[in-house]
XYZ file of C-alpha atoms in Angstrom:
558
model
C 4.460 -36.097 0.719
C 1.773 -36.626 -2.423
C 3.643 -35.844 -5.561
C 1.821 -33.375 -6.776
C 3.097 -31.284 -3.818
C 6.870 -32.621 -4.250
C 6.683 -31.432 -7.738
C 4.958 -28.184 -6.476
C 7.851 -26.752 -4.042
C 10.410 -27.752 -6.781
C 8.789 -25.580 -9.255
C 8.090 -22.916 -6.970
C 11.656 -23.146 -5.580
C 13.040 -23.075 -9.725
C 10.685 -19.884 -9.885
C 12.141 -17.950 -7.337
C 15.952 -18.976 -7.920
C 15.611 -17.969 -11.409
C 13.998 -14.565 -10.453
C 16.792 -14.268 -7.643
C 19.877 -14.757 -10.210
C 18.258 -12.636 -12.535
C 17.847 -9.636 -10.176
C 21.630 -10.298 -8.970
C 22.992 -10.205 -12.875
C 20.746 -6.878 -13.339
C 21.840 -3.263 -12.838
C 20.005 -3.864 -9.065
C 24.139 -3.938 -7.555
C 24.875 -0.857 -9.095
C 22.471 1.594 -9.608
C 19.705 2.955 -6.883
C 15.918 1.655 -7.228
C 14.247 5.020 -7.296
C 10.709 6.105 -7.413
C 8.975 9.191 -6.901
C 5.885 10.386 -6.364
C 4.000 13.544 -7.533
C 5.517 16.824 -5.712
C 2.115 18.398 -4.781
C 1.067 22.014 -4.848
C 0.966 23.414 -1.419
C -1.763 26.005 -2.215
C -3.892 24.028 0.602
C -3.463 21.366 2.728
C -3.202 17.832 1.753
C -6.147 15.895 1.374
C -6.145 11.909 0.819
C -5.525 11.405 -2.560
C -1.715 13.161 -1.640
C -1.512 10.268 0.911
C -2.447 7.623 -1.714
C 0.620 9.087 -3.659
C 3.486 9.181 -1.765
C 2.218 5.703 0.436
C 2.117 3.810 -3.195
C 5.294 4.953 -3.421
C 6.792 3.949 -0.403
C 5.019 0.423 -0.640
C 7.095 0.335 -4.175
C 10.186 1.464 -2.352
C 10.196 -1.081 0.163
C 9.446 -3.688 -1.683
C 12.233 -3.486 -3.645
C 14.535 -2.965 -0.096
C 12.627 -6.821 0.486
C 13.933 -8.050 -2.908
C 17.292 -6.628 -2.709
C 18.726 -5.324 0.756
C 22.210 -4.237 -0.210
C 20.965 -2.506 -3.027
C 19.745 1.316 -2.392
C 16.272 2.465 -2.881
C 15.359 6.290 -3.000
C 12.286 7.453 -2.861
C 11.153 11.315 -3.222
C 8.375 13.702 -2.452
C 8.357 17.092 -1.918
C 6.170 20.420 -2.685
C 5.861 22.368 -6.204
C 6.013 25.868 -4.797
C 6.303 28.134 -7.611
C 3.734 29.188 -10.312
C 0.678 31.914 -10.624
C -1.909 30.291 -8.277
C 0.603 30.334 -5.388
C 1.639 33.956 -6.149
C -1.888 34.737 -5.849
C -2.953 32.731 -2.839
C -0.063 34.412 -0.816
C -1.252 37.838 -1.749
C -5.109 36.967 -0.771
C -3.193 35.851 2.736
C -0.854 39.061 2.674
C 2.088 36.924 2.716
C 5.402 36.545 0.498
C 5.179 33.582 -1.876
C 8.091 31.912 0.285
C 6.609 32.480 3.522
C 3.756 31.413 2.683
C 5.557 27.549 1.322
C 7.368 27.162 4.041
C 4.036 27.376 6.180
C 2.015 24.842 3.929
C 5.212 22.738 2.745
C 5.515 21.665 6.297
C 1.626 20.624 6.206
C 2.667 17.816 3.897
C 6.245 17.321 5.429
C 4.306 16.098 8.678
C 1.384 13.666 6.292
C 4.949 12.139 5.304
C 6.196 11.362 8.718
C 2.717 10.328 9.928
C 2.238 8.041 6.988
C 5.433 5.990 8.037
C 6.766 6.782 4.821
C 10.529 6.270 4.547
C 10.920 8.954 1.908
C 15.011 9.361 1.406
C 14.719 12.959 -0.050
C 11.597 15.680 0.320
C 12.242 18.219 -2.233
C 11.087 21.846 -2.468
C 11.305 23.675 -5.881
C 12.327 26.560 -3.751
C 15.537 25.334 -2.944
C 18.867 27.012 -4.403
C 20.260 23.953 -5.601
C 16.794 23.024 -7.862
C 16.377 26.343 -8.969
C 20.129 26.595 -10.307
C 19.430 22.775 -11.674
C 16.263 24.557 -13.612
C 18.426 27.640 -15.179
C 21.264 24.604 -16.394
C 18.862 22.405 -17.902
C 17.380 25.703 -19.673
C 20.597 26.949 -20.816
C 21.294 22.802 -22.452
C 18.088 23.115 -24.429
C 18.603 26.308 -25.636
C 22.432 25.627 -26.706
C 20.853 22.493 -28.887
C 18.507 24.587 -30.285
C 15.869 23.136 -28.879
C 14.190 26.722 -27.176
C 12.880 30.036 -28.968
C 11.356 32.999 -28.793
C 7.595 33.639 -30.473
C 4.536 34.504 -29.986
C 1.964 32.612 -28.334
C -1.879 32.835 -27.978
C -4.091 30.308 -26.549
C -6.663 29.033 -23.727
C -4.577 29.483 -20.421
C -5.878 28.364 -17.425
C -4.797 29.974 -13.673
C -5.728 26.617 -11.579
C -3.805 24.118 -13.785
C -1.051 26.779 -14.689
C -1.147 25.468 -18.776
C -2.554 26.112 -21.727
C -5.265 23.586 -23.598
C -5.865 23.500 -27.291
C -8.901 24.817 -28.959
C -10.374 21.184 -28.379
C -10.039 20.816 -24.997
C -11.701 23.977 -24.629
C -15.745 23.933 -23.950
C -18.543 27.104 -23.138
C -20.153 26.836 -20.167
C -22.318 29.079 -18.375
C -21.553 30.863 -15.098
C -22.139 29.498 -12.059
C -23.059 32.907 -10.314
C -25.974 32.776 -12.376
C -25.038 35.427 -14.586
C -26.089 35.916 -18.339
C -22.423 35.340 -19.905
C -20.816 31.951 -20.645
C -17.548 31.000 -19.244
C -14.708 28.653 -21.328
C -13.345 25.711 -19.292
C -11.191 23.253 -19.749
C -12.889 19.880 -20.408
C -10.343 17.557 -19.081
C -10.215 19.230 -15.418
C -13.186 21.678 -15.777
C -10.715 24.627 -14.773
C -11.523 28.286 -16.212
C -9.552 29.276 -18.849
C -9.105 32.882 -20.566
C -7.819 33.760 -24.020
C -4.282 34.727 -23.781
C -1.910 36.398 -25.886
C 2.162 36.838 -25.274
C 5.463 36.944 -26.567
C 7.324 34.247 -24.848
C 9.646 31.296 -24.876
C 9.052 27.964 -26.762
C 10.351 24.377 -26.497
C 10.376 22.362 -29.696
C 8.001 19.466 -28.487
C 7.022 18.927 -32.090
C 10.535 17.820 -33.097
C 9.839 14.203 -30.574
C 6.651 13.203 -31.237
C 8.192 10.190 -33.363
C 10.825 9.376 -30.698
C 7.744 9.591 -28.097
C 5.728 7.556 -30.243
C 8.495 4.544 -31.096
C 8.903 4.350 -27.295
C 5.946 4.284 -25.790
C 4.892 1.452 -28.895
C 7.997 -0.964 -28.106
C 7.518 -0.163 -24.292
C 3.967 -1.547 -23.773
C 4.642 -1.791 -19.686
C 5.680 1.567 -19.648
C 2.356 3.595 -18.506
C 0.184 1.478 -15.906
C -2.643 0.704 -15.986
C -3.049 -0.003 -20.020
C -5.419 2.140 -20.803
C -3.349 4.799 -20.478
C -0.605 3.475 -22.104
C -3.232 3.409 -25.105
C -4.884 6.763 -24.299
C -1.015 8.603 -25.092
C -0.076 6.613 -28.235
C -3.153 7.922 -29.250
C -2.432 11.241 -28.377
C 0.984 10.706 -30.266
C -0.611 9.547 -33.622
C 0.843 11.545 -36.700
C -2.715 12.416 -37.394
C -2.278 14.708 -34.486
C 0.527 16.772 -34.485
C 1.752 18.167 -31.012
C 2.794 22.135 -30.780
C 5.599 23.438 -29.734
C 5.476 23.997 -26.340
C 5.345 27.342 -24.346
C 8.188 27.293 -21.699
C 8.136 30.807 -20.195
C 5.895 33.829 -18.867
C 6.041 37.315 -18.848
C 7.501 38.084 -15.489
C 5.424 41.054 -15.342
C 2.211 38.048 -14.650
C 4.182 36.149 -12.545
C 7.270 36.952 -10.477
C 7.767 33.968 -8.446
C 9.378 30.986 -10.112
C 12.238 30.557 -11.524
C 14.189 33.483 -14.191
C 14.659 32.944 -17.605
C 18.483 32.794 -17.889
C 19.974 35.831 -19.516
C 16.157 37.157 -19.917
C 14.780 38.709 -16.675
C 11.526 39.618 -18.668
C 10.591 35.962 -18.341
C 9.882 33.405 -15.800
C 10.210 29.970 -16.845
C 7.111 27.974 -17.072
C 6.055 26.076 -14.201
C 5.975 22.563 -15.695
C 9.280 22.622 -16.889
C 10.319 23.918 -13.635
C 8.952 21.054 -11.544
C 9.719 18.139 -13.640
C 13.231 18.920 -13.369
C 12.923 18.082 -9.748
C 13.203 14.136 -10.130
C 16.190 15.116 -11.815
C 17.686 17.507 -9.391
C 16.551 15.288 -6.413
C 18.920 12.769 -7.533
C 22.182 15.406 -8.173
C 21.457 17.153 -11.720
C 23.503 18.287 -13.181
C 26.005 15.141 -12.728
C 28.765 17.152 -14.286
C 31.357 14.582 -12.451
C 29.669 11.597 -13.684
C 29.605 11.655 -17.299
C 26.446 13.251 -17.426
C 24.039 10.253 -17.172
C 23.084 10.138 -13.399
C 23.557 6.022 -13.330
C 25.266 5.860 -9.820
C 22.714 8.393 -8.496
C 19.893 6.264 -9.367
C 18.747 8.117 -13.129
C 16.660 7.004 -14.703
C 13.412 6.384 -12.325
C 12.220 2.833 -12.299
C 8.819 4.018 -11.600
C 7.044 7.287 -11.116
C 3.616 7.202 -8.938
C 1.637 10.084 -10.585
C -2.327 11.267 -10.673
C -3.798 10.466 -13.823
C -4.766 13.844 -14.194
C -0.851 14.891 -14.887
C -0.213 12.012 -17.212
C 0.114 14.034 -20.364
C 3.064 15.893 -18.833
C 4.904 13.114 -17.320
C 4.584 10.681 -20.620
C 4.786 13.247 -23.167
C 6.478 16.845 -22.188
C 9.400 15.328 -19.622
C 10.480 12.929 -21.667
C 10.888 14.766 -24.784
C 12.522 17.265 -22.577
C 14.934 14.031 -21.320
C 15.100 12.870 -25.414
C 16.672 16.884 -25.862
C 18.998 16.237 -23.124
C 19.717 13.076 -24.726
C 18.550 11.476 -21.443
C 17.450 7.762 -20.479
C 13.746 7.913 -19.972
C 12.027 6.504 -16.772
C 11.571 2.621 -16.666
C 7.835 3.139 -15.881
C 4.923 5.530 -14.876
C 2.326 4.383 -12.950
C -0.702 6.907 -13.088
C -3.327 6.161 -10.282
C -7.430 7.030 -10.513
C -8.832 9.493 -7.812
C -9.910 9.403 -4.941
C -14.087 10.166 -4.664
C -15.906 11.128 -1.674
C -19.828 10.471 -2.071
C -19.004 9.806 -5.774
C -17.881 13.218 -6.794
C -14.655 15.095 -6.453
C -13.335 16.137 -3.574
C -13.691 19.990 -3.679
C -12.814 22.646 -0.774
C -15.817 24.606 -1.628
C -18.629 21.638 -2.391
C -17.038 20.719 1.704
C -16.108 17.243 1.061
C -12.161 16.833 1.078
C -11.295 13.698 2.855
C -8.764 14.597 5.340
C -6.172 11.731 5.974
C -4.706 12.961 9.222
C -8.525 12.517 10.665
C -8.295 9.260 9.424
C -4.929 8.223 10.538
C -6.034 9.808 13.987
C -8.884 7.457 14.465
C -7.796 4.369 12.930
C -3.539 4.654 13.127
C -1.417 4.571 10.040
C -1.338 1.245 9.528
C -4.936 0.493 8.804
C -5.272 3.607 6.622
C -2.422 2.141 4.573
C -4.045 -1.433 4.216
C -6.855 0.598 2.688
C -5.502 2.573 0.578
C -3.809 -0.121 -1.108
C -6.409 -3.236 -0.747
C -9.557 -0.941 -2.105
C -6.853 1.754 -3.918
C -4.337 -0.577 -5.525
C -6.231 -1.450 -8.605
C -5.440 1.492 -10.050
C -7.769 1.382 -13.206
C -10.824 3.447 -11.602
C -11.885 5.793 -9.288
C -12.359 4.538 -5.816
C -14.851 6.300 -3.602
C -13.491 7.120 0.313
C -15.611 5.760 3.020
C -15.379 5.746 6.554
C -17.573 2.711 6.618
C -15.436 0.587 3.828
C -12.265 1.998 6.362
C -14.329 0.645 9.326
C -14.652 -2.397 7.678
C -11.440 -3.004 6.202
C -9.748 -2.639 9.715
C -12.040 -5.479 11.070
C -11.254 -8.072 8.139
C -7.249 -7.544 8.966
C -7.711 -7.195 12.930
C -10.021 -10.612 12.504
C -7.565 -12.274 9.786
C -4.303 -11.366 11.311
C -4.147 -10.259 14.658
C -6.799 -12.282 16.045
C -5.274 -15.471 14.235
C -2.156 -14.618 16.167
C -3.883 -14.440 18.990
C -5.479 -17.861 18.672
C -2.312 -19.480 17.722
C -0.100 -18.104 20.900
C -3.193 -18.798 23.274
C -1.686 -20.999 26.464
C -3.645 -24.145 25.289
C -2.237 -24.639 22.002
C 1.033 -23.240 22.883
C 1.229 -25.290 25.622
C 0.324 -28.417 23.247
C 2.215 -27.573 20.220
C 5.479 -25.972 20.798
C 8.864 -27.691 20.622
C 12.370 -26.829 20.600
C 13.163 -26.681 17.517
C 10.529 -26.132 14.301
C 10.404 -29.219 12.870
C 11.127 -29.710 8.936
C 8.231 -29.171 6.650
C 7.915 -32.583 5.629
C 7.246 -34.022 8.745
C 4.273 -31.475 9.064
C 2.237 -32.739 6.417
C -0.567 -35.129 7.248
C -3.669 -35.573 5.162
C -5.276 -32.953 6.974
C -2.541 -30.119 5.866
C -1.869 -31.457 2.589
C -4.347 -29.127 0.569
C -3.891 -26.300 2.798
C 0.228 -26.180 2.241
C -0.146 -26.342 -1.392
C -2.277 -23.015 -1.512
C 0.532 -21.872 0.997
C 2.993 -22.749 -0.966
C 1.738 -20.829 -3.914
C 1.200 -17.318 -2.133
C 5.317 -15.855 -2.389
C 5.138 -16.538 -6.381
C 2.050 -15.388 -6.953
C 2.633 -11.975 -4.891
C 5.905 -11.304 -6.239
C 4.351 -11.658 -9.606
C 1.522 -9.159 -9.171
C 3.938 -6.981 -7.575
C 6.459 -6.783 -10.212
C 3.517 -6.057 -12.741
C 2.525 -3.017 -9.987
C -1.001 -5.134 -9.137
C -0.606 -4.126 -5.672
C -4.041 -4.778 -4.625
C -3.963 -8.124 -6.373
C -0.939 -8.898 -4.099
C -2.638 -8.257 -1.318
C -5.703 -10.543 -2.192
C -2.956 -13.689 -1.838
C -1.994 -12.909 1.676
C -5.848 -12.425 2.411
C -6.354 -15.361 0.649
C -4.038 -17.457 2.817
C -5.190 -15.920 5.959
C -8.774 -17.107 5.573
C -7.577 -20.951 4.543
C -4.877 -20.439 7.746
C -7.977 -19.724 9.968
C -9.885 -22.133 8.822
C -7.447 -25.187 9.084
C -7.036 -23.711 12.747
C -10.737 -23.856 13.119
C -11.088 -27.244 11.669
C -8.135 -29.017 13.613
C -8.778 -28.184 16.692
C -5.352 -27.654 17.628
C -6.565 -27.081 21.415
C -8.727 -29.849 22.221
C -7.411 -32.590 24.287
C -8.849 -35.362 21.260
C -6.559 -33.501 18.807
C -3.606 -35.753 18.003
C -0.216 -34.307 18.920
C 1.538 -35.000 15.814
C -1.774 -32.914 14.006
C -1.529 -30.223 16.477
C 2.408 -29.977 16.226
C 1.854 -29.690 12.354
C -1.213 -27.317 12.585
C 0.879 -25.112 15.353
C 4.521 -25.096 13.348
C 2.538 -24.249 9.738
C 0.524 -21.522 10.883
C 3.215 -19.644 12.254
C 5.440 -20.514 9.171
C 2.101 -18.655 7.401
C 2.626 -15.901 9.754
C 5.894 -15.446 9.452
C 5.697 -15.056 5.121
C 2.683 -12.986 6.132
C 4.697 -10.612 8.417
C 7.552 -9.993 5.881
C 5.379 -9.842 2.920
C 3.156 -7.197 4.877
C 6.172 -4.907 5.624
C 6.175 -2.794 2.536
C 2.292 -2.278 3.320
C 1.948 -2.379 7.258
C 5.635 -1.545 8.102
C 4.356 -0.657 11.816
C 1.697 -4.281 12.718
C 4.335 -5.930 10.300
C 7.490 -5.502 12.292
C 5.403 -5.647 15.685
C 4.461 -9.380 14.363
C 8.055 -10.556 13.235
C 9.298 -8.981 16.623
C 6.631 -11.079 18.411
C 7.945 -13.983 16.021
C 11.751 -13.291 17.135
C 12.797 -13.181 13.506
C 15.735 -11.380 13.489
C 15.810 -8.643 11.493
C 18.492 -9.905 8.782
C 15.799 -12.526 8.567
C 13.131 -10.104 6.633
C 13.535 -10.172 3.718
C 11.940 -11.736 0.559
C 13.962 -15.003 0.472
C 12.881 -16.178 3.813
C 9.214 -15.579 2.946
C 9.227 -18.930 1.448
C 7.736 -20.711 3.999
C 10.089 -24.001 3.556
C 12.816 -21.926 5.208
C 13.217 -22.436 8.834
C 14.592 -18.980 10.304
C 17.873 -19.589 12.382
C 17.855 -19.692 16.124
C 13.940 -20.417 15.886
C 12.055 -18.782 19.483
C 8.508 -19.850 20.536
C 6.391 -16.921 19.881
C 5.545 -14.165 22.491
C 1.923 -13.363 22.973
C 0.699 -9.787 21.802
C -2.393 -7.979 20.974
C -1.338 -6.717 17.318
C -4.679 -4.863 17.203
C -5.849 -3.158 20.689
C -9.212 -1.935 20.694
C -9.017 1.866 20.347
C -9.826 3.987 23.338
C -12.829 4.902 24.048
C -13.584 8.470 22.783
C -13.933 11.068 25.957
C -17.797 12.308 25.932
């Protein structure tokens, strides 16, 4: 072997047993890897950005199951059923607020099931034990001192159930044509309306240093960057936050959650259904010291829409700072989804729906796409049935028919053996480049991983299925001219490629993923990140069983 390549693996094998000890010595034993997602508002169905959500989130959760199998990894989802809009779209459907949840909560129960989403907990802030979890965390803020009564004026707005600053707020004229201007908010365009109450208030003021220390010695904690800048900004001491208000006169809005000890007040929404990724995970944890470790508290990351940022990196955790709290490890705020470049909107008639997608192209595929063209995270990606189209092909043609080259009778017939043989005796002068790139793909992925550069990751294993095809091309593996020793290498290496490819594909493709390894007869203790490196021979090694991994679809009845 050259010694560039000897001093290659050794590097690449000092990488990953440094990485490996260091995850062992961490907290990873002990406490739970959890992530959650956004817990959407079932005033309508779900729509594609909601699968974007909770499938980043379960391509997070089972990657760290690949990293660390004994160690537990929760991931939750649910539906944020109380607030104003929802009281107001039951009444327009003559329905009870509850009834009317269960019906749509369900809508997104089933996108979770049909994603393949292993989601360990689907939450409802309807549920007795979240709404009790509410009232305690209420009752700790107010016994610190931390909640008050005043009065409270403002711009409210209906749709995004919150108030916005003077600002925020912009005059715009109707849209029905009429003479009168409308105010709006300008971050989400929602109509707002000058509002005046008596009503609870949480001292959000009193954190804005705390907020602001964190968030500058915790530059990884908001991903992408930019938004990590955007709320340091926002927590300058140039700009002072309010006080926050933290209830509603129950005469506007009945369902949510009571005031305790007030039943003139309702408390407000977003306090309401942050304190779900607490209660998901057991809050209060009155028999645990209070901190929630065991359970899995605090989040290592939290997959949210940009468009919620400011309440995730600025009102929770001075809510958690209150409690005296650990906050979560990381937020990861993704763009939007676009469809023809603009917003999806139910009344403009362009919502992407992602069980018609799913439907037509299966699970899998969807998921590639949503994380190869969605997993950059820093802008708004535009949904396409075409790029969909078109990112199916390049993984059908890359992966399954590669498979399918590789098992064909000729070169199986030519190249298998026994036993695999050692990776040393498969490199030849044709292989040598090729295995160093090969070599290089587990590193590289687990680093973009761990940074939450999921499409990035991705780009390696696409990377190393084009050079795999092409030394399959180039060799020849199947003509009769080929030298056996060339077409032994060529045959062992390329399923040693599909092999790390199959387990490094599982938090993205868990269905094609699994499919392959079963194909490969890796047994299932076999799976996980450590025998992605493709120097590792898996034990009781079984010559591959031919499979279409990709079918062509059905034709569609006329």
């Amino acid at each position: 072997m050259p010694g560039t390549l000897l001093h290659l693996t050794g590097r690449i094998s000092n990488v990953i047993k440094h990485r490996w000890s260091r995850l062992l010595s961490s907290d990873a034993a002990i406490k739970p890897y959890y992530i959650t997602t956004p817990i959407f508002y079932p005033n309508s169905v779900p729509h594609i950005g909601h699968l974007h959500s909770i499938v980043i989130g379960d391509i997070l959760a089972r990657y760290a199951r690949l990293l660390h199998p004994k160690r537990q990894a929760k991931l939750v989802t649910g539906t944020d059923e109380h607030g104003l809009k929802i009281q107001k779209a039951a009444q327009a459907r003559g329905m009870e607020p509850l009834a009317f949840c269960d019906e749509l909560s369900e809508h997104f129960r089933a996108l979770v099931k049909k994603a393949d989403v292993d989601a360990t907990r689907f939450s409802r802030t309807s549920e007795k034990q979240h709404c009790d979890a509410v009232q305690h965390l209420w009752r700790q803020l107010e016994a610190k001192g931390f909640i008050y009564k005043g009065q409270h004026s403002g711009w409210y707005s209906v749709s995004d159930e919150c108030f916005y600053p003077e600002l925020q707020v912009s005059r715009k004229s109707s849209s029905d044509g009429a003479e009168e201007e409308v105010f709006v908010s300008t971050e989400t365009g929602s109509l707002v309306e000058w509002t005046e109450e008596e009503n609870y208030k949480f001292r959000l003021s009193a954190f804005q240093a705390r907020l602001r220390e964190h968030f500058a010695a915790h530059p990884r904690a908001i991903y992408p960057p930019q938004h990590h800048t955007d709320i340091l900004q926002s927590l300058a001491e140039d700009t002072p936050l309010e006080d926050l208000s933290v209830s509603r006169p129950r005469s506007r809005l009945k369902w949510g959650v009571p005031v305790p000890g007030d039943d003139e007040h309702t408390i407000y929404v977003w306090i309401d259904a942050l304190t779900i990724y607490l209660s998901s995970v057991g809050y209060p944890w009155t028999q645990q010291a209070g901190d929630g470790f065991s359970s899995g508290w605090p989040p290592n990351v939290q997959v949210i829409g940009k468009d919620i940022l400011r309440f995730h990196a600025i009102y929770f955790p001075a809510m958690l700072a209150a409690l005296d709290l650990p906050f979560p490890k990381q937020l990861l705020a993704h763009s939007h989804w676009t469809v023809n470049k603009h917003k999806m909107s139910k009344s403009v008639g362009n919502v992407a729906d992602p069980i018609e997608a799913i439907d037509e192209f299966g699970i899998d595929i969807v998921r590639w796409y949503l994380a190869r063209v969605g997993g950059h995270f820093k802008d708004d990606v535009d949904w396409s049935h075409e790029q969909l189209d078109k990112h199916s092909k390049e993984i059908t043609a890359l992966l399954g028919n590669l498979y399918s080259r590789i098992t064909s009778p000729k070169i199986m017939e030519r190249g298998q053996s026994d036993t695999r043989p050692p990776l040393l005796r498969l490199v030849r002068p044709e292989t040598d480049t090729f295995l160093e790139k090969a070599l290089q793909v587990l590193p590289a992925y687990r680093e973009n991983m761990d940074e939450l550069q999921i499409a990035a990751a991705l780009e390696h294993v696409v990377s190393v299925l084009h050079e795999t095809n092409a030394l399959v091309t180039q060799t020849k593996p199947w003509d009769k001219n080929t030298h056996m020793e060339l077409v032994s290498a060529v045959y062992h290496l390329t399923l040693d490629v599909l092999r790390m490819c199959g387990v490094l594909l599982q938090p993205f493709m868990p269905g094609k993923a699994g499919m392959l390894l079963d194909a490969m007869h890796v047994p299932e203790d076999q799976r996980t990140i450590e025998f992605a490196d493709i120097r590792r021979p898996w034990a009781g090694y079984v010559e591959p069983t031919p499979v279409k991994l990709f079918p062509m679809p059905r034709a569609k009845a006329e």
